[in-house]
mmCIF file of C-alpha atoms and ligand atoms in Angstrom:
data_model
loop_
_atom_site.group_PDB
_atom_site.id
_atom_site.type_symbol
_atom_site.label_atom_id
_atom_site.label_comp_id
_atom_site.label_asym_id
_atom_site.label_seq_id
_atom_site.Cartn_x
_atom_site.Cartn_y
_atom_site.Cartn_z
ATOM 1 C CA MET A 1 87.130 73.343 113.466
ATOM 2 C CA THR A 2 89.521 76.109 114.128
ATOM 3 C CA MET A 3 89.586 78.476 111.195
ATOM 4 C CA TRP A 4 86.738 80.838 110.189
ATOM 5 C CA ASN A 5 84.131 79.653 112.694
ATOM 6 C CA LEU A 6 83.928 78.914 116.403
ATOM 7 C CA THR A 7 81.018 77.591 118.436
ATOM 8 C CA PRO A 8 80.025 80.351 120.863
ATOM 9 C CA LEU A 9 79.718 79.846 124.616
ATOM 10 C CA SER A 10 76.700 77.658 125.278
ATOM 11 C CA ASN A 11 75.498 80.101 127.915
ATOM 12 C CA LEU A 12 76.356 83.723 127.198
ATOM 13 C CA ASN A 13 75.389 84.898 130.719
ATOM 14 C CA ALA A 14 75.152 88.435 129.381
ATOM 15 C CA ARG A 15 72.888 89.679 132.149
ATOM 16 C CA GLU A 16 75.090 88.073 134.812
ATOM 17 C CA HIS A 17 78.173 89.813 133.378
ATOM 18 C CA LEU A 18 76.407 93.180 133.560
ATOM 19 C CA ASP A 19 75.462 92.473 137.176
ATOM 20 C CA ILE A 20 79.000 91.477 138.102
ATOM 21 C CA ALA A 21 80.520 94.486 136.358
ATOM 22 C CA PHE A 22 78.046 96.970 137.826
ATOM 23 C CA ALA A 23 77.195 95.508 141.210
ATOM 24 C CA ASN A 24 76.740 98.921 142.833
ATOM 25 C CA GLY A 25 74.044 100.422 140.659
ATOM 26 C CA GLU A 26 76.377 102.420 138.392
ATOM 27 C CA VAL A 27 74.206 101.140 135.553
ATOM 28 C CA THR A 28 70.456 101.192 136.196
ATOM 29 C CA GLU A 29 68.037 98.340 135.752
ATOM 30 C CA ILE A 30 66.437 100.153 132.807
ATOM 31 C CA GLU A 31 69.832 100.590 131.178
ATOM 32 C CA LYS A 32 70.660 96.921 131.677
ATOM 33 C CA LYS A 33 67.406 96.011 129.948
ATOM 34 C CA PHE A 34 68.298 98.395 127.141
ATOM 35 C CA LEU A 35 71.672 96.660 126.796
ATOM 36 C CA MET A 36 70.078 93.209 126.754
ATOM 37 C CA ASN A 37 67.839 94.436 123.933
ATOM 38 C CA LEU A 38 70.814 95.753 122.039
ATOM 39 C CA TYR A 39 72.524 92.370 122.449
ATOM 40 C CA GLU A 40 69.451 90.650 121.002
ATOM 41 C CA GLN A 41 69.510 93.016 118.053
ATOM 42 C CA TYR A 42 73.212 92.257 117.586
ATOM 43 C CA LYS A 43 72.380 88.562 117.310
ATOM 44 C CA THR A 44 69.558 89.116 114.833
ATOM 45 C CA THR A 45 71.715 91.322 112.623
ATOM 46 C CA LEU A 46 74.636 88.837 112.862
ATOM 47 C CA GLY A 47 76.971 91.417 114.345
ATOM 48 C CA ARG A 48 77.119 93.502 111.182
ATOM 49 C CA PRO A 49 78.330 97.051 111.802
ATOM 50 C CA SER A 50 75.569 99.658 111.665
ATOM 51 C CA PHE A 51 74.628 103.001 113.087
ATOM 52 C CA SER A 52 72.042 101.373 115.340
ATOM 53 C CA MET A 53 74.709 99.150 116.939
ATOM 54 C CA GLN A 54 76.320 102.352 118.237
ATOM 55 C CA ALA A 55 73.038 102.871 120.129
ATOM 56 C CA GLN A 56 73.303 106.612 120.531
ATOM 57 C CA GLY A 57 71.001 108.646 122.735
ATOM 58 C CA GLN A 58 71.825 107.218 126.167
ATOM 59 C CA ARG A 59 73.400 109.341 128.894
ATOM 60 C CA PRO A 60 77.011 110.067 127.891
ATOM 61 C CA GLU A 61 78.565 108.401 130.972
ATOM 62 C CA LEU A 62 77.018 105.058 130.098
ATOM 63 C CA TYR A 63 79.235 104.650 127.023
ATOM 64 C CA ASN A 64 82.416 105.107 129.009
ATOM 65 C CA LEU A 65 81.213 102.957 131.894
ATOM 66 C CA ILE A 66 80.618 99.973 129.605
ATOM 67 C CA HIS A 67 83.708 100.649 127.528
ATOM 68 C CA ASP A 68 85.914 100.784 130.608
ATOM 69 C CA ALA A 69 84.282 97.677 132.082
ATOM 70 C CA TYR A 70 86.220 95.681 129.476
ATOM 71 C CA GLY A 71 89.170 96.165 131.833
ATOM 72 C CA LEU A 72 87.374 93.703 134.124
ATOM 73 C CA VAL A 73 87.694 91.020 131.437
ATOM 74 C CA GLN A 74 91.396 90.723 132.234
ATOM 75 C CA ASP A 75 93.263 88.123 134.227
ATOM 76 C CA ASN A 76 92.583 88.566 137.938
ATOM 77 C CA ARG A 77 89.708 91.031 137.505
ATOM 78 C CA LYS A 78 85.996 90.519 138.153
ATOM 79 C CA LEU A 79 85.177 89.051 134.738
ATOM 80 C CA LYS A 80 88.303 86.906 134.391
ATOM 81 C CA LYS A 81 86.143 83.783 134.170
ATOM 82 C CA LEU A 82 84.612 85.092 130.941
ATOM 83 C CA ARG A 83 88.065 85.624 129.492
ATOM 84 C CA ALA A 84 89.146 82.109 130.463
ATOM 85 C CA GLU A 85 85.994 80.542 128.991
ATOM 86 C CA LEU A 86 86.354 82.413 125.699
ATOM 87 C CA LYS A 87 89.992 81.470 125.320
ATOM 88 C CA LEU A 88 89.060 77.816 125.685
ATOM 89 C CA LEU A 89 86.792 77.997 122.622
ATOM 90 C CA ALA A 90 89.687 77.752 120.174
ATOM 91 C CA ASP A 91 92.945 75.875 119.757
ATOM 92 C CA TYR A 92 94.248 78.308 117.158
ATOM 93 C CA CYS A 93 93.317 81.803 116.068
ATOM 94 C CA PRO A 94 90.141 81.576 113.934
ATOM 95 C CA TYR A 95 91.294 84.475 111.740
ATOM 96 C CA CYS A 96 94.595 82.997 110.528
ATOM 97 C CA GLY A 97 94.234 79.349 111.582
ATOM 98 C CA PHE A 98 97.749 78.811 112.887
ATOM 99 C CA ALA A 99 98.785 81.205 115.656
ATOM 100 C CA PRO A 100 98.054 80.510 119.334
ATOM 101 C CA ILE A 101 95.267 82.360 121.145
ATOM 102 C CA SER A 102 96.513 85.300 123.153
ATOM 103 C CA ASP A 103 93.912 88.076 122.796
ATOM 104 C CA LEU A 104 90.217 88.780 122.725
ATOM 105 C CA ASP A 105 89.166 90.773 119.679
ATOM 106 C CA HIS A 106 86.086 92.989 119.692
ATOM 107 C CA HIS A 107 84.326 91.896 116.505
ATOM 108 C CA LEU A 108 82.664 95.331 116.451
ATOM 109 C CA GLN A 109 85.449 97.627 117.586
ATOM 110 C CA HIS A 110 84.916 98.783 121.151
ATOM 111 C CA ASN A 111 86.109 102.319 120.525
ATOM 112 C CA ARG A 112 83.186 102.679 118.073
ATOM 113 C CA PHE A 113 80.606 100.354 119.566
ATOM 114 C CA LYS A 114 81.174 101.042 123.233
ATOM 115 C CA LEU A 115 78.025 99.399 124.566
ATOM 116 C CA LEU A 116 79.155 96.039 123.149
ATOM 117 C CA SER A 117 82.459 96.068 125.017
ATOM 118 C CA ILE A 118 81.744 93.188 127.402
ATOM 119 C CA PHE A 119 79.180 91.254 125.347
ATOM 120 C CA ALA A 120 80.470 87.683 125.028
ATOM 121 C CA LEU A 121 79.296 87.279 121.417
ATOM 122 C CA ASN A 122 81.318 90.309 120.410
ATOM 123 C CA LEU A 123 84.501 88.880 121.941
ATOM 124 C CA ILE A 124 86.513 86.576 119.693
ATOM 125 C CA PRO A 125 89.591 84.713 120.951
ATOM 126 C CA CYS A 126 92.419 85.289 118.477
ATOM 127 C CA CYS A 127 96.162 85.832 118.112
ATOM 128 C CA SER A 128 97.862 89.109 118.806
ATOM 129 C CA PRO A 129 99.048 89.868 115.212
ATOM 130 C CA CYS A 130 95.509 89.353 113.843
ATOM 131 C CA ASN A 131 94.027 91.489 116.612
ATOM 132 C CA THR A 132 96.447 94.359 116.183
ATOM 133 C CA GLY A 133 96.437 94.145 112.391
ATOM 134 C CA LYS A 134 92.682 94.544 112.145
ATOM 135 C CA ARG A 135 91.225 97.878 111.013
ATOM 136 C CA ARG A 136 90.288 100.348 113.763
ATOM 137 C CA SER A 137 86.785 100.979 112.454
ATOM 138 C CA PRO A 138 84.652 98.916 110.088
ATOM 139 C CA SER A 139 84.669 99.621 106.384
ATOM 140 C CA ASP A 140 81.745 101.519 104.841
ATOM 141 C CA LYS A 141 81.548 98.795 102.221
ATOM 142 C CA PRO A 142 79.419 95.751 103.170
ATOM 143 C CA ALA A 143 81.697 93.647 100.940
ATOM 144 C CA GLU A 144 84.503 94.403 103.398
ATOM 145 C CA HIS A 145 82.605 93.552 106.575
ATOM 146 C CA GLN A 146 84.362 90.987 108.697
ATOM 147 C CA LEU A 147 82.804 87.553 108.843
ATOM 148 C CA HIS A 148 81.295 86.831 112.265
ATOM 149 C CA THR A 149 83.194 83.916 113.774
ATOM 150 C CA TYR A 150 80.238 82.759 115.891
ATOM 151 C CA LEU A 151 77.198 83.899 113.948
ATOM 152 C CA GLU A 152 77.987 83.290 110.296
ATOM 153 C CA SER A 153 78.818 79.689 109.539
ATOM 154 C CA VAL A 154 80.665 79.000 106.295
ATOM 155 C CA ALA A 155 80.759 75.247 106.937
ATOM 156 C CA ASN A 156 78.433 74.518 104.015
ATOM 157 C CA TYR A 157 80.953 75.805 101.502
ATOM 158 C CA ASP A 158 84.247 74.377 100.341
ATOM 159 C CA PHE A 159 85.898 77.570 99.203
ATOM 160 C CA LEU A 160 89.534 77.946 100.212
ATOM 161 C CA ARG A 161 92.045 77.149 97.482
ATOM 162 C CA ALA A 162 95.815 77.249 97.244
ATOM 163 C CA THR A 163 97.209 77.469 93.741
ATOM 164 C CA VAL A 164 100.660 75.925 93.658
ATOM 165 C CA THR A 165 103.227 76.576 90.939
ATOM 166 C CA LEU A 166 106.984 76.223 90.721
ATOM 167 C CA HIS A 167 109.046 79.216 89.688
ATOM 168 C CA PRO A 168 110.191 78.485 86.102
ATOM 169 C CA GLY A 169 113.731 79.706 86.806
ATOM 170 C CA THR A 170 114.542 78.628 90.351
ATOM 171 C CA GLY A 171 111.995 75.843 90.918
ATOM 172 C CA ALA A 172 110.915 77.566 94.129
ATOM 173 C CA LEU A 173 107.455 76.915 95.490
ATOM 174 C CA GLU A 174 104.857 79.612 94.826
ATOM 175 C CA VAL A 175 101.567 79.306 96.701
ATOM 176 C CA VAL A 176 98.676 81.708 96.158
ATOM 177 C CA TYR A 177 95.616 81.475 98.408
ATOM 178 C CA LEU A 178 92.235 82.434 97.053
ATOM 179 C CA VAL A 179 88.534 82.017 97.655
ATOM 180 C CA GLU A 180 86.516 80.126 95.072
ATOM 181 C CA LYS A 181 82.937 81.250 94.563
ATOM 182 C CA CYS A 182 80.898 78.146 95.345
ATOM 183 C CA VAL A 183 77.427 77.263 94.123
ATOM 184 C CA GLY A 184 74.906 79.014 96.343
ATOM 185 C CA MET A 185 77.443 81.422 97.823
ATOM 186 C CA SER A 186 76.326 85.049 97.601
ATOM 187 C CA ALA A 187 78.526 87.532 95.764
ATOM 188 C CA GLU A 188 78.834 89.499 98.984
ATOM 189 C CA LEU A 189 80.016 86.536 101.050
ATOM 190 C CA TYR A 190 82.549 85.720 98.341
ATOM 191 C CA LEU A 191 83.919 89.264 98.518
ATOM 192 C CA ARG A 192 83.958 89.260 102.318
ATOM 193 C CA LEU A 193 85.898 85.991 102.460
ATOM 194 C CA THR A 194 88.313 87.282 99.849
ATOM 195 C CA ASN A 195 88.688 90.467 101.853
ATOM 196 C CA HIS A 196 89.435 88.420 104.980
ATOM 197 C CA LEU A 197 92.643 87.127 103.340
ATOM 198 C CA THR A 198 93.938 90.648 102.765
ATOM 199 C CA GLU A 199 92.499 92.248 105.907
ATOM 200 C CA PHE A 200 94.413 89.820 108.132
ATOM 201 C CA ASP A 201 97.445 89.849 105.835
ATOM 202 C CA LEU A 202 97.181 86.110 105.292
ATOM 203 C CA HIS A 203 98.929 86.070 101.904
ATOM 204 C CA LYS A 204 102.090 87.221 103.617
ATOM 205 C CA LYS A 205 101.614 85.197 106.806
ATOM 206 C CA TYR A 206 100.965 81.961 104.904
ATOM 207 C CA ALA A 207 104.100 82.330 102.774
ATOM 208 C CA LYS A 208 106.095 81.692 105.939
ATOM 209 C CA GLN A 209 103.753 79.137 107.512
ATOM 210 C CA VAL A 210 103.734 77.036 104.333
ATOM 211 C CA ASN A 211 107.511 76.614 104.508
ATOM 212 C CA ILE A 212 107.427 75.718 108.194
ATOM 213 C CA HIS A 213 104.577 73.275 107.756
ATOM 214 C CA LEU A 214 106.027 71.565 104.661
ATOM 215 C CA SER A 215 109.400 71.036 106.275
ATOM 216 C CA GLU A 216 107.579 68.798 108.768
ATOM 217 C CA HIS A 217 106.320 66.703 105.859
ATOM 218 C CA GLN A 218 109.571 66.521 103.912
ATOM 219 C CA PHE A 219 110.530 63.042 105.063
ATOM 220 C CA GLY A 220 107.035 61.684 104.431
ATOM 221 C CA MET A 221 107.055 63.074 100.902
ATOM 222 C CA GLU A 222 110.485 61.640 100.139
ATOM 223 C CA MET A 223 109.418 58.213 101.379
ATOM 224 C CA ALA A 224 106.248 58.300 99.320
ATOM 225 C CA TYR A 225 108.079 59.433 96.178
ATOM 226 C CA GLN A 226 110.409 56.428 96.373
ATOM 227 C CA ASN A 227 107.396 54.515 95.054
ATOM 228 C CA GLY A 228 106.691 57.076 92.368
ATOM 229 C CA GLU A 229 104.649 60.108 91.558
ATOM 230 C CA ILE A 230 101.350 58.309 92.180
ATOM 231 C CA MET A 231 102.335 57.525 95.748
ATOM 232 C CA LEU A 232 103.448 61.094 96.377
ATOM 233 C CA ARG A 233 100.054 62.309 95.171
ATOM 234 C CA ALA A 234 98.362 59.732 97.404
ATOM 235 C CA TYR A 235 100.400 61.027 100.344
ATOM 236 C CA LEU A 236 99.441 64.638 99.581
ATOM 237 C CA ASN A 237 95.760 63.834 99.120
ATOM 238 C CA GLY A 238 95.748 61.651 102.227
ATOM 239 C CA THR A 239 97.314 64.457 104.241
ATOM 240 C CA ALA A 240 94.753 66.907 102.818
ATOM 241 C CA ASN A 241 91.950 64.589 103.924
ATOM 242 C CA ALA A 242 93.431 64.211 107.391
ATOM 243 C CA HIS A 243 93.714 67.989 107.709
ATOM 244 C CA ALA A 244 90.142 68.399 106.452
ATOM 245 C CA LYS A 245 88.979 66.006 109.141
ATOM 246 C CA ASN A 246 90.954 67.705 111.893
ATOM 247 C CA PHE A 247 90.713 71.361 110.900
ATOM 248 C CA GLY A 248 87.963 71.595 108.251
ATOM 249 C CA VAL A 249 87.919 71.775 104.442
ATOM 250 C CA ASN A 250 88.599 75.517 104.467
ATOM 251 C CA ASP A 251 91.687 75.292 106.641
ATOM 252 C CA TRP A 252 94.848 76.702 105.037
ATOM 253 C CA ARG A 253 96.670 73.359 105.470
ATOM 254 C CA THR A 254 93.894 71.393 103.771
ATOM 255 C CA ALA A 255 93.952 73.825 100.835
ATOM 256 C CA LEU A 256 97.734 73.658 100.677
ATOM 257 C CA PHE A 257 97.932 69.866 100.369
ATOM 258 C CA ARG A 258 95.119 69.756 97.856
ATOM 259 C CA GLY A 259 96.955 72.389 95.816
ATOM 260 C CA LEU A 260 100.236 70.477 96.010
ATOM 261 C CA ALA A 261 98.562 67.283 94.772
ATOM 262 C CA LEU A 262 97.304 69.204 91.723
ATOM 263 C CA CYS A 263 100.729 70.597 90.834
ATOM 264 C CA ASP A 264 102.345 68.262 88.271
ATOM 265 C CA GLY A 265 105.781 69.851 88.562
ATOM 266 C CA PHE A 266 105.790 69.352 92.329
ATOM 267 C CA CYS A 267 104.583 65.745 92.164
ATOM 268 C CA ASN A 268 106.917 64.541 89.429
ATOM 269 C CA GLY A 269 110.030 65.270 91.444
ATOM 270 C CA GLY A 270 110.081 69.066 91.596
ATOM 271 C CA PHE A 271 109.158 68.930 95.286
ATOM 272 C CA LYS A 272 112.776 68.239 96.296
ATOM 273 C CA LYS A 273 114.065 71.442 94.785
ATOM 274 C CA ALA A 274 110.951 73.364 95.802
ATOM 275 C CA LEU A 275 111.373 72.473 99.470
ATOM 276 C CA GLY A 276 115.070 73.207 99.395
ATOM 277 C CA GLN A 277 114.397 76.774 98.298
ATOM 278 C CA LYS A 278 113.228 79.276 100.838
ATOM 279 C CA SER A 279 111.596 81.913 98.695
HETATM 280 ZN ZN1 LIG B 301 95.630 85.011 113.879
#
């Protein structure tokens, strides 16, 4: 699965990374133990932002030492292996689901949560636009807290929807992505998932991706429609199922094809005009 969740590194090697970064005693054994404790706490609290994750009260230099050690997680520096391993965890950015991996995002921002700067669980491979578009410090509102890509699985829910309509005047395709509140889903998770779509500007990004992706399916749709509306719907549903299998039920492409299959105007011939229009 590529969107929303990634499986974390099977061995985080957190202690080893601290030893590699601070091989000359710049960080004491006691401090390393303190950091390992903080990492454990991070796991237990699922990486949610909190005052205690800032871990104040240590000597001031420690915060900058760890913060600056992130520079070692660059190509050709001491922790380059960590970078390479993390980038292999995903085919596409887990935040948007379509762009290639280019960056590592600090789930808890490393200007705020300095002691988490080189902790593998706090490093999420993602695309550059998602990384740079993300807020600089976490929201005060829990309903706006970013979902943790490694620690908070949403695989038990089928929540992403794309509502497809055709513009009454021009016939152009109009796709609106939204999160459906599933049975058993908490109100807070619903709000956080909904917030994810706006936080990473996905409404705007998907408008373009939808056009690109559908143009690749134009011929398939035309062929299917030669045998009628029912066959076009079968093509759309079949493609949705294939996407669900490859990318997950909450992938933007799965939601798109499901939404298209539910749009009568699109299926009864409107698709030709809809795909011809670049709205
Ligand atoms: Zn992205």
